[in-house]
Amino acid sequence: MTIVLLGAMAVSFGTQDWISGGVIAALVILNVVTGTTQEWKAEKTVARLESVGSPIATVVRHDPSSRRKEGHASQVGIETVVPGDIIILRNGDIVPADARVIEGSVATDEAVLTGESLPVEKDEAPLLKGQDYPIGDRINMVYSGTQVTRGRCRAVVCYTGMNTELGIIAKEMQSKGEGAEKQTVWYKFKKGLGVVEKSPLQIKLNKMAYFLFACAIVIAIIVLASTAFNDIRRSTATYAVAAAVGILPASLVAVVALVLANACNDLAERNALVRRQDAVETLAAVDHVCSDKTGTITLGKMVVKKVWLPAENDKVNLDVGQNYQVESGSDAFYPRGAVAPIRADMSSRPEDDDAAWDEDAVDPFDLGSFLKDFVLCAALNNNATIHHDRKKDSWNVDGDATEAALQVFAHKLGHGKPTLLKPPSQHPSGTRVRRVTTRDSSVPPPRSASPSSDRIHNVIQEGHYELIVEHLFDSTVKRMSNAWRWIPENGASEAPHTIAFLKGAVERVLDSCDFIGLGSKEQLNEELKSKIHEKAEKLAEEGLRVLCLCAKVLPADQSDQIREMSREDFEKDGFCFLGLAGIFDPPRPESAAAIADSKRAGVLPIMLTGDHPSTAKSIAIQIGLVPRNHPRNAVMTGPQFDKLTEEEIDAMPQLPSVVARCSPLTKVRVVDAIHRRNKATIMTGDGVNDAPSLKRADVGVAMGKNGSDVAKQSAEIVLADDNFSTIIRAVRKGRSIFDNLSKFLLYLLSGNVAEVVVLLIGLAFQDEEGRSVFPLSPVAALWINTLSAGPPALCLGLEPTAKDTMSKPPSVYKTIFTIEWYPDLFFYGFVMGALSILNFVLVVWARGKGDLGIDCNEDHNPSCDLAYRARATTYATLCVLLMIHGLVCKHVEMSLFKMDLLDNKPLLFTVVILCISVFPVVYIPTINDKVFLVQGLGWEWGIIFGAIAVYILAAEAWKFGRRRFARYKREDMESPLGLRMAATQEVKILNKEQV
């Protein structure tokens, strides 16, 4: 566009048409400034959002306002990490800097540095002095950019930025000319054309712009050919350029970039942080949303609601056992509350009966052997920590939500992990403190004379525990284990020993159990295991996430053997079943509405969760994902789905709505199954193992709160609030942007069609000398295309979301250039062009005598009055019709008289201002006859308003036909034949399920 305008300016100045050249120069400057400003704003917004999901570091730093001597862990951007910082690394983290391990052990993937495909084990063991170790052998160092694949450690930062091993490699690559292909002239040329390094939509629009540029050249040749290429005057040359410009949409790419950037910014304000702009384009057309349950559909603030132990009065009894209910309040992390047994004649305890809770509450100082072992497992087989924020006067946790729930439960019974790890000499006084129920969690903990009363009351042990080995939770095996050494104080009644803990999904943990209870050692056979499974099913049916906890005692002198033992051997057998924990994670209040909106939009949600099938089913029913009488295959487990072949999956009428006990591999298979059906999907994930499915999905969505760095970098969108409804809002916004792009492209290109119709047909009007008399002056044509069309198009790109956006199927949003879009384009364009040229004809031949004067394209003379008035009429008609057309394009089917024109005030304001701008052009002397080659109007306003009325009637008739056609398609689907086809399909589904 700018190149063509520069050509027009050069032609005008070259032919000494100073007025036209000056006006065109002003248009060039305005177009360049506007386009550059818009693209700069867009690039600035995108650059800011692309930084979202970049790796962060967990750093231990001293807080002067805190009494804690060891410092407080906080998450910071990796750019703020400095040498000397102590960082905490966990499974899934990206190492932010080169650092020395000082505590714990991890395995890191160093393929980016060494090419080694297997993870390298790291620990705090020192290396021998005086030897030069290669990177792969420095087993006490972790390196920037590598990924932690398992384990947990603390490390002190040694090098950052370009001083790291990765930074040194980056320097060498830069010095050797990294990306040689991108340095070639051809690549730079394509980049300058905008056909590489842009989003798919921008590349398509750029290619369309070059096609229109080719059309512009053809149009210019046609204009010049009208003179038989003889005696081409300066006005004809400028007119040829103006006609060529008329087919080009002004500032198309800049407007698209700004609209997409604004969409990304708007989504960011709604907690959906778009890392790659092309994701906005894809969101509109997704057919499925595959989402996690925990923390996304549910609140993610878990609390232990019920506990079942396989004993009654410390005696094994699997038929009845003992159920406990845990008191909880509005603050899920408040570490106080009662734990009370549930009598056999009641399913749960009433939450509001304070007296009953106080009377029956378990005494933390007298738990009983079964409950105490269960609490020890909950506390020690756990990496979550609880701390009190004095500034906000609230309790916070660091770590996984499930482990946080178990840790809070252990704290409520006085056996929190910090208490168990400290020797008795390091504890404050063990004096009992007043038990505060969780219903008091809105007030700070009581402050009495006891030093510990403003924190958490603890049960002091006769020793402490030290960690021997730990195997973190792995989504592939769905369990976590560790081993601890018990170190008693002098005079303690309990001898030194080693205890191993294991927790996880019932079906994955129970197979490792051979006994019931640490003390009883009663054998656990298959019959008893089936009873435990029945208890787990009952808890899951209440919507609780069920975890199985178990332990085994080992000799104290086997620490080294345990440390060297593989995870498989460590977790294989010999464990004692301790009990079941029922963890409640309520659905988010907005999840049900989001599911309903998703289904109404034809976007089918699929819940992929690691939870028990009954738990997943209960939540799915609560939020309306599946009905109570759902088909059998609507709820499946991961193993069931994985056993199906691709042919069997493809033969399913519909993919399952819930997949429980879902592994990362199952997620990948679900995505592949959706793609084989030629559908698009969103996939959510938070763990390292979710990266393959996030990358394979059309739009990967990572969790911002609890997601790993690897997951965030694999995703196109990061949710700041981990909320399922935010995904649906993002889909809604994506559809809105799609609609707006379609509207403003329809407006721009139909306006171009109208202008070209006027300019080319106008070549047929000739004066007495046989020269064409232009219905629009070149300056007027350029003015309309640049100033009159651009602002309304931009306002249409910012149109608010239509009410029916989420009532259309995804197929509507597969492409902008649909079969219906092209008839709209040419209909509106030809109608506006025809009405404008008709008014020119009416002025010249209906009221006038057809006298077009002599040489009226160059300057005004007395013979040109009629031609100038006709030209002014054409200009005013086309300008006003374009403004009305801008309002018509707000909706492709809705009547103009039913639209809410005030919902887009910038558009309405722009339309009014540009309509008023017609009057200065037509009536101000010198501007009208010297620049635009027009004269003031009188009676001609009558036919201009007549053209407006005809255009509105034509548009309403066209939209009426569109509505009838859309209704016909809907009625065809709802016809008896369509219903019979649907019923036949349903019968087939039921028959398959019965088989």
Tab-separated table of N, CA and C in Angstrom, residues 489-581:
chain	number	residue	atom	x	y	z
A	489	GLU	N	16.219	-40.032	71.208
A	489	GLU	CA	17.002	-39.320	72.224
A	489	GLU	C	17.423	-40.302	73.320
A	490	ASN	N	18.354	-39.868	74.134
A	490	ASN	CA	18.778	-40.712	75.256
A	490	ASN	C	17.599	-41.012	76.167
A	491	GLY	N	17.429	-42.289	76.474
A	491	GLY	CA	16.356	-42.693	77.361
A	491	GLY	C	15.033	-42.908	76.671
A	492	ALA	N	15.002	-42.820	75.360
A	492	ALA	CA	13.762	-43.024	74.621
A	492	ALA	C	13.366	-44.495	74.659
A	493	SER	N	12.077	-44.731	74.636
A	493	SER	CA	11.570	-46.106	74.712
A	493	SER	C	11.647	-46.828	73.374
A	494	GLU	N	11.749	-46.088	72.276
A	494	GLU	CA	11.724	-46.700	70.954
A	494	GLU	C	13.144	-46.799	70.405
A	495	ALA	N	13.545	-47.979	69.957
A	495	ALA	CA	14.903	-48.219	69.480
A	495	ALA	C	15.089	-47.624	68.084
A	496	PRO	N	16.334	-47.380	67.680
A	496	PRO	CA	16.593	-46.875	66.325
A	496	PRO	C	16.101	-47.872	65.277
A	497	HIS	N	15.547	-47.366	64.216
A	497	HIS	CA	15.070	-48.221	63.131
A	497	HIS	C	14.889	-47.375	61.868
A	498	THR	N	14.600	-48.041	60.791
A	498	THR	CA	14.305	-47.378	59.518
A	498	THR	C	12.866	-47.689	59.143
A	499	ILE	N	12.138	-46.662	58.713
A	499	ILE	CA	10.748	-46.858	58.317
A	499	ILE	C	10.556	-46.311	56.904
A	500	ALA	N	9.904	-47.088	56.067
A	500	ALA	CA	9.622	-46.698	54.685
A	500	ALA	C	8.130	-46.416	54.534
A	501	PHE	N	7.814	-45.380	53.788
A	501	PHE	CA	6.417	-45.003	53.561
A	501	PHE	C	6.111	-45.041	52.062
A	502	LEU	N	4.858	-45.336	51.760
A	502	LEU	CA	4.401	-45.378	50.373
A	502	LEU	C	2.966	-44.870	50.331
A	503	LYS	N	2.692	-43.977	49.394
A	503	LYS	CA	1.319	-43.503	49.232
A	503	LYS	C	1.036	-43.301	47.749
A	504	GLY	N	-0.269	-43.344	47.405
A	504	GLY	CA	-0.647	-43.121	46.014
A	504	GLY	C	-2.019	-43.694	45.728
A	505	ALA	N	-2.285	-43.931	44.431
A	505	ALA	CA	-3.567	-44.493	44.022
A	505	ALA	C	-3.749	-45.887	44.622
A	506	VAL	N	-4.977	-46.187	44.997
A	506	VAL	CA	-5.247	-47.442	45.712
A	506	VAL	C	-4.774	-48.639	44.909
A	507	GLU	N	-5.128	-48.691	43.624
A	507	GLU	CA	-4.789	-49.868	42.823
A	507	GLU	C	-3.293	-49.970	42.541
A	508	ARG	N	-2.548	-48.862	42.654
A	508	ARG	CA	-1.110	-48.897	42.420
A	508	ARG	C	-0.317	-49.165	43.701
A	509	VAL	N	-0.898	-48.909	44.853
A	509	VAL	CA	-0.188	-49.067	46.123
A	509	VAL	C	-0.544	-50.380	46.816
A	510	LEU	N	-1.798	-50.766	46.717
A	510	LEU	CA	-2.253	-51.942	47.462
A	510	LEU	C	-1.540	-53.219	47.018
A	511	ASP	N	-1.101	-53.260	45.763
A	511	ASP	CA	-0.389	-54.457	45.292
A	511	ASP	C	0.948	-54.643	45.999
A	512	SER	N	1.480	-53.556	46.576
A	512	SER	CA	2.754	-53.657	47.297
A	512	SER	C	2.569	-54.022	48.757
A	513	CYS	N	1.313	-54.141	49.199
A	513	CYS	CA	1.023	-54.413	50.615
A	513	CYS	C	0.816	-55.908	50.847
A	514	ASP	N	1.480	-56.406	51.876
A	514	ASP	CA	1.331	-57.819	52.257
A	514	ASP	C	0.728	-57.980	53.638
A	515	PHE	N	0.643	-56.890	54.419
A	515	PHE	CA	0.157	-56.964	55.787
A	515	PHE	C	-0.803	-55.817	56.066
A	516	ILE	N	-1.464	-55.907	57.236
A	516	ILE	CA	-2.377	-54.862	57.692
A	516	ILE	C	-1.822	-54.303	58.991
A	517	GLY	N	-1.454	-53.021	58.966
A	517	GLY	CA	-0.974	-52.391	60.184
A	517	GLY	C	0.452	-52.764	60.518
A	518	LEU	N	1.216	-51.801	61.021
A	518	LEU	CA	2.616	-52.048	61.359
A	518	LEU	C	2.751	-52.980	62.556
A	519	GLY	N	1.818	-52.859	63.512
A	519	GLY	CA	1.937	-53.646	64.738
A	519	GLY	C	1.385	-55.047	64.617
A	520	SER	N	0.286	-55.216	63.889
A	520	SER	CA	-0.407	-56.500	63.894
A	520	SER	C	0.239	-57.525	62.976
A	521	LYS	N	0.782	-57.083	61.849
A	521	LYS	CA	1.377	-57.975	60.865
A	521	LYS	C	0.407	-59.045	60.376
A	522	GLU	N	-0.883	-58.738	60.352
A	522	GLU	CA	-1.863	-59.679	59.833
A	522	GLU	C	-1.765	-59.722	58.315
A	523	GLN	N	-1.780	-60.937	57.768
A	523	GLN	CA	-1.608	-61.102	56.329
A	523	GLN	C	-2.769	-60.448	55.558
A	524	LEU	N	-2.411	-59.837	54.416
A	524	LEU	CA	-3.406	-59.187	53.553
A	524	LEU	C	-3.574	-60.027	52.296
A	525	ASN	N	-4.695	-60.755	52.226
A	525	ASN	CA	-4.939	-61.605	51.063
A	525	ASN	C	-5.849	-60.892	50.063
A	526	GLU	N	-6.160	-61.560	48.973
A	526	GLU	CA	-6.953	-60.950	47.908
A	526	GLU	C	-8.366	-60.616	48.373
A	527	GLU	N	-8.927	-61.461	49.245
A	527	GLU	CA	-10.275	-61.201	49.752
A	527	GLU	C	-10.308	-59.913	50.566
A	528	LEU	N	-9.287	-59.738	51.398
A	528	LEU	CA	-9.231	-58.514	52.199
A	528	LEU	C	-8.947	-57.291	51.322
A	529	LYS	N	-8.138	-57.486	50.287
A	529	LYS	CA	-7.871	-56.372	49.368
A	529	LYS	C	-9.149	-55.927	48.666
A	530	SER	N	-10.005	-56.872	48.338
A	530	SER	CA	-11.269	-56.510	47.683
A	530	SER	C	-12.151	-55.691	48.626
A	531	LYS	N	-12.082	-55.991	49.929
A	531	LYS	CA	-12.839	-55.196	50.898
A	531	LYS	C	-12.299	-53.766	50.967
A	532	ILE	N	-10.981	-53.639	50.890
A	532	ILE	CA	-10.385	-52.290	50.895
A	532	ILE	C	-10.814	-51.528	49.655
A	533	HIS	N	-10.845	-52.220	48.534
A	533	HIS	CA	-11.304	-51.570	47.294
A	533	HIS	C	-12.758	-51.098	47.431
A	534	GLU	N	-13.590	-51.900	48.114
A	534	GLU	CA	-14.985	-51.503	48.325
A	534	GLU	C	-15.063	-50.244	49.181
A	535	LYS	N	-14.234	-50.159	50.217
A	535	LYS	CA	-14.216	-48.953	51.051
A	535	LYS	C	-13.753	-47.743	50.230
A	536	ALA	N	-12.756	-47.962	49.369
A	536	ALA	CA	-12.281	-46.869	48.524
A	536	ALA	C	-13.368	-46.401	47.557
A	537	GLU	N	-14.133	-47.339	47.025
A	537	GLU	CA	-15.224	-46.990	46.112
A	537	GLU	C	-16.274	-46.138	46.825
A	538	LYS	N	-16.595	-46.499	48.064
A	538	LYS	CA	-17.596	-45.728	48.810
A	538	LYS	C	-17.127	-44.305	49.057
A	539	LEU	N	-15.845	-44.150	49.397
A	539	LEU	CA	-15.324	-42.798	49.587
A	539	LEU	C	-15.317	-42.021	48.269
A	540	ALA	N	-14.946	-42.692	47.190
A	540	ALA	CA	-14.892	-42.023	45.887
A	540	ALA	C	-16.279	-41.605	45.425
A	541	GLU	N	-17.299	-42.409	45.759
A	541	GLU	CA	-18.664	-42.060	45.364
A	541	GLU	C	-19.152	-40.789	46.048
A	542	GLU	N	-18.511	-40.420	47.146
A	542	GLU	CA	-18.845	-39.163	47.818
A	542	GLU	C	-18.108	-37.973	47.200
A	543	GLY	N	-17.403	-38.217	46.086
A	543	GLY	CA	-16.658	-37.146	45.420
A	543	GLY	C	-15.306	-36.898	46.033
A	544	LEU	N	-14.802	-37.874	46.820
A	544	LEU	CA	-13.511	-37.709	47.470
A	544	LEU	C	-12.411	-38.371	46.644
A	545	ARG	N	-11.272	-37.720	46.616
A	545	ARG	CA	-10.096	-38.324	45.992
A	545	ARG	C	-9.454	-39.239	47.015
A	546	VAL	N	-9.281	-40.504	46.678
A	546	VAL	CA	-8.865	-41.506	47.654
A	546	VAL	C	-7.391	-41.842	47.456
A	547	LEU	N	-6.641	-41.763	48.538
A	547	LEU	CA	-5.243	-42.164	48.548
A	547	LEU	C	-5.047	-43.301	49.537
A	548	CYS	N	-4.161	-44.197	49.171
A	548	CYS	CA	-3.830	-45.333	50.038
A	548	CYS	C	-2.472	-45.069	50.676
A	549	LEU	N	-2.371	-45.246	51.990
A	549	LEU	CA	-1.136	-45.005	52.720
A	549	LEU	C	-0.658	-46.313	53.345
A	550	CYS	N	0.636	-46.571	53.243
A	550	CYS	CA	1.184	-47.785	53.839
A	550	CYS	C	2.630	-47.552	54.253
A	551	ALA	N	3.185	-48.503	55.012
A	551	ALA	CA	4.544	-48.340	55.554
A	551	ALA	C	5.127	-49.711	55.863
A	552	LYS	N	6.432	-49.723	56.068
A	552	LYS	CA	7.100	-50.945	56.540
A	552	LYS	C	8.339	-50.548	57.340
A	553	VAL	N	8.625	-51.333	58.387
A	553	VAL	CA	9.775	-51.074	59.253
A	553	VAL	C	10.933	-51.954	58.810
A	554	LEU	N	12.115	-51.327	58.702
A	554	LEU	CA	13.317	-52.038	58.259
A	554	LEU	C	14.402	-51.899	59.318
A	555	PRO	N	15.373	-52.790	59.302
A	555	PRO	CA	16.467	-52.681	60.286
A	555	PRO	C	17.223	-51.374	60.128
A	556	ALA	N	17.733	-50.873	61.219
A	556	ALA	CA	18.403	-49.572	61.216
A	556	ALA	C	19.703	-49.594	60.438
A	557	ASP	N	20.322	-50.767	60.252
A	557	ASP	CA	21.636	-50.836	59.608
A	557	ASP	C	21.553	-51.037	58.090
A	558	GLN	N	20.360	-50.877	57.499
A	558	GLN	CA	20.210	-51.098	56.066
A	558	GLN	C	20.099	-49.796	55.271
A	559	SER	N	20.547	-48.696	55.847
A	559	SER	CA	20.396	-47.399	55.181
A	559	SER	C	21.109	-47.367	53.836
A	560	ASP	N	22.338	-47.884	53.802
A	560	ASP	CA	23.098	-47.849	52.550
A	560	ASP	C	22.458	-48.712	51.476
A	561	GLN	N	21.993	-49.899	51.863
A	561	GLN	CA	21.335	-50.765	50.880
A	561	GLN	C	20.059	-50.120	50.349
A	562	ILE	N	19.307	-49.459	51.221
A	562	ILE	CA	18.069	-48.797	50.785
A	562	ILE	C	18.372	-47.670	49.824
A	563	ARG	N	19.443	-46.934	50.105
A	563	ARG	CA	19.794	-45.798	49.252
A	563	ARG	C	20.194	-46.262	47.858
A	564	GLU	N	20.835	-47.406	47.767
A	564	GLU	CA	21.287	-47.919	46.478
A	564	GLU	C	20.225	-48.732	45.754
A	565	MET	N	19.150	-49.049	46.432
A	565	MET	CA	18.104	-49.884	45.855
A	565	MET	C	17.336	-49.116	44.776
A	566	SER	N	16.945	-49.791	43.717
A	566	SER	CA	16.135	-49.156	42.675
A	566	SER	C	14.734	-48.892	43.203
A	567	ARG	N	14.062	-47.973	42.562
A	567	ARG	CA	12.706	-47.643	42.998
A	567	ARG	C	11.787	-48.846	42.888
A	568	GLU	N	11.932	-49.589	41.826
A	568	GLU	CA	11.062	-50.752	41.621
A	568	GLU	C	11.222	-51.767	42.737
A	569	ASP	N	12.457	-52.028	43.124
A	569	ASP	CA	12.691	-52.985	44.206
A	569	ASP	C	12.242	-52.423	45.548
A	570	PHE	N	12.463	-51.129	45.752
A	570	PHE	CA	12.097	-50.512	47.025
A	570	PHE	C	10.590	-50.581	47.261
A	571	GLU	N	9.796	-50.370	46.190
A	571	GLU	CA	8.340	-50.303	46.328
A	571	GLU	C	7.652	-51.627	46.015
A	572	LYS	N	8.419	-52.666	45.797
A	572	LYS	CA	7.848	-53.901	45.264
A	572	LYS	C	6.884	-54.591	46.224
A	573	ASP	N	7.285	-54.834	47.464
A	573	ASP	CA	6.433	-55.596	48.380
A	573	ASP	C	6.858	-55.346	49.817
A	574	GLY	N	6.177	-56.061	50.733
A	574	GLY	CA	6.524	-55.995	52.140
A	574	GLY	C	5.904	-54.865	52.917
A	575	PHE	N	5.049	-54.057	52.288
A	575	PHE	CA	4.452	-52.919	52.987
A	575	PHE	C	3.224	-53.362	53.783
A	576	CYS	N	2.905	-52.559	54.816
A	576	CYS	CA	1.734	-52.790	55.659
A	576	CYS	C	0.692	-51.715	55.354
A	577	PHE	N	-0.493	-52.138	55.054
A	577	PHE	CA	-1.580	-51.202	54.751
A	577	PHE	C	-1.977	-50.434	56.010
A	578	LEU	N	-2.019	-49.082	55.919
A	578	LEU	CA	-2.347	-48.243	57.074
A	578	LEU	C	-3.750	-47.669	57.021
A	579	GLY	N	-4.241	-47.337	55.847
A	579	GLY	CA	-5.578	-46.768	55.764
A	579	GLY	C	-5.773	-45.968	54.490
A	580	LEU	N	-6.969	-45.361	54.381
A	580	LEU	CA	-7.351	-44.578	53.210
A	580	LEU	C	-7.645	-43.145	53.636
A	581	ALA	N	-7.192	-42.207	52.805
A	581	ALA	CA	-7.488	-40.789	53.035
A	581	ALA	C	-8.428	-40.305	51.938
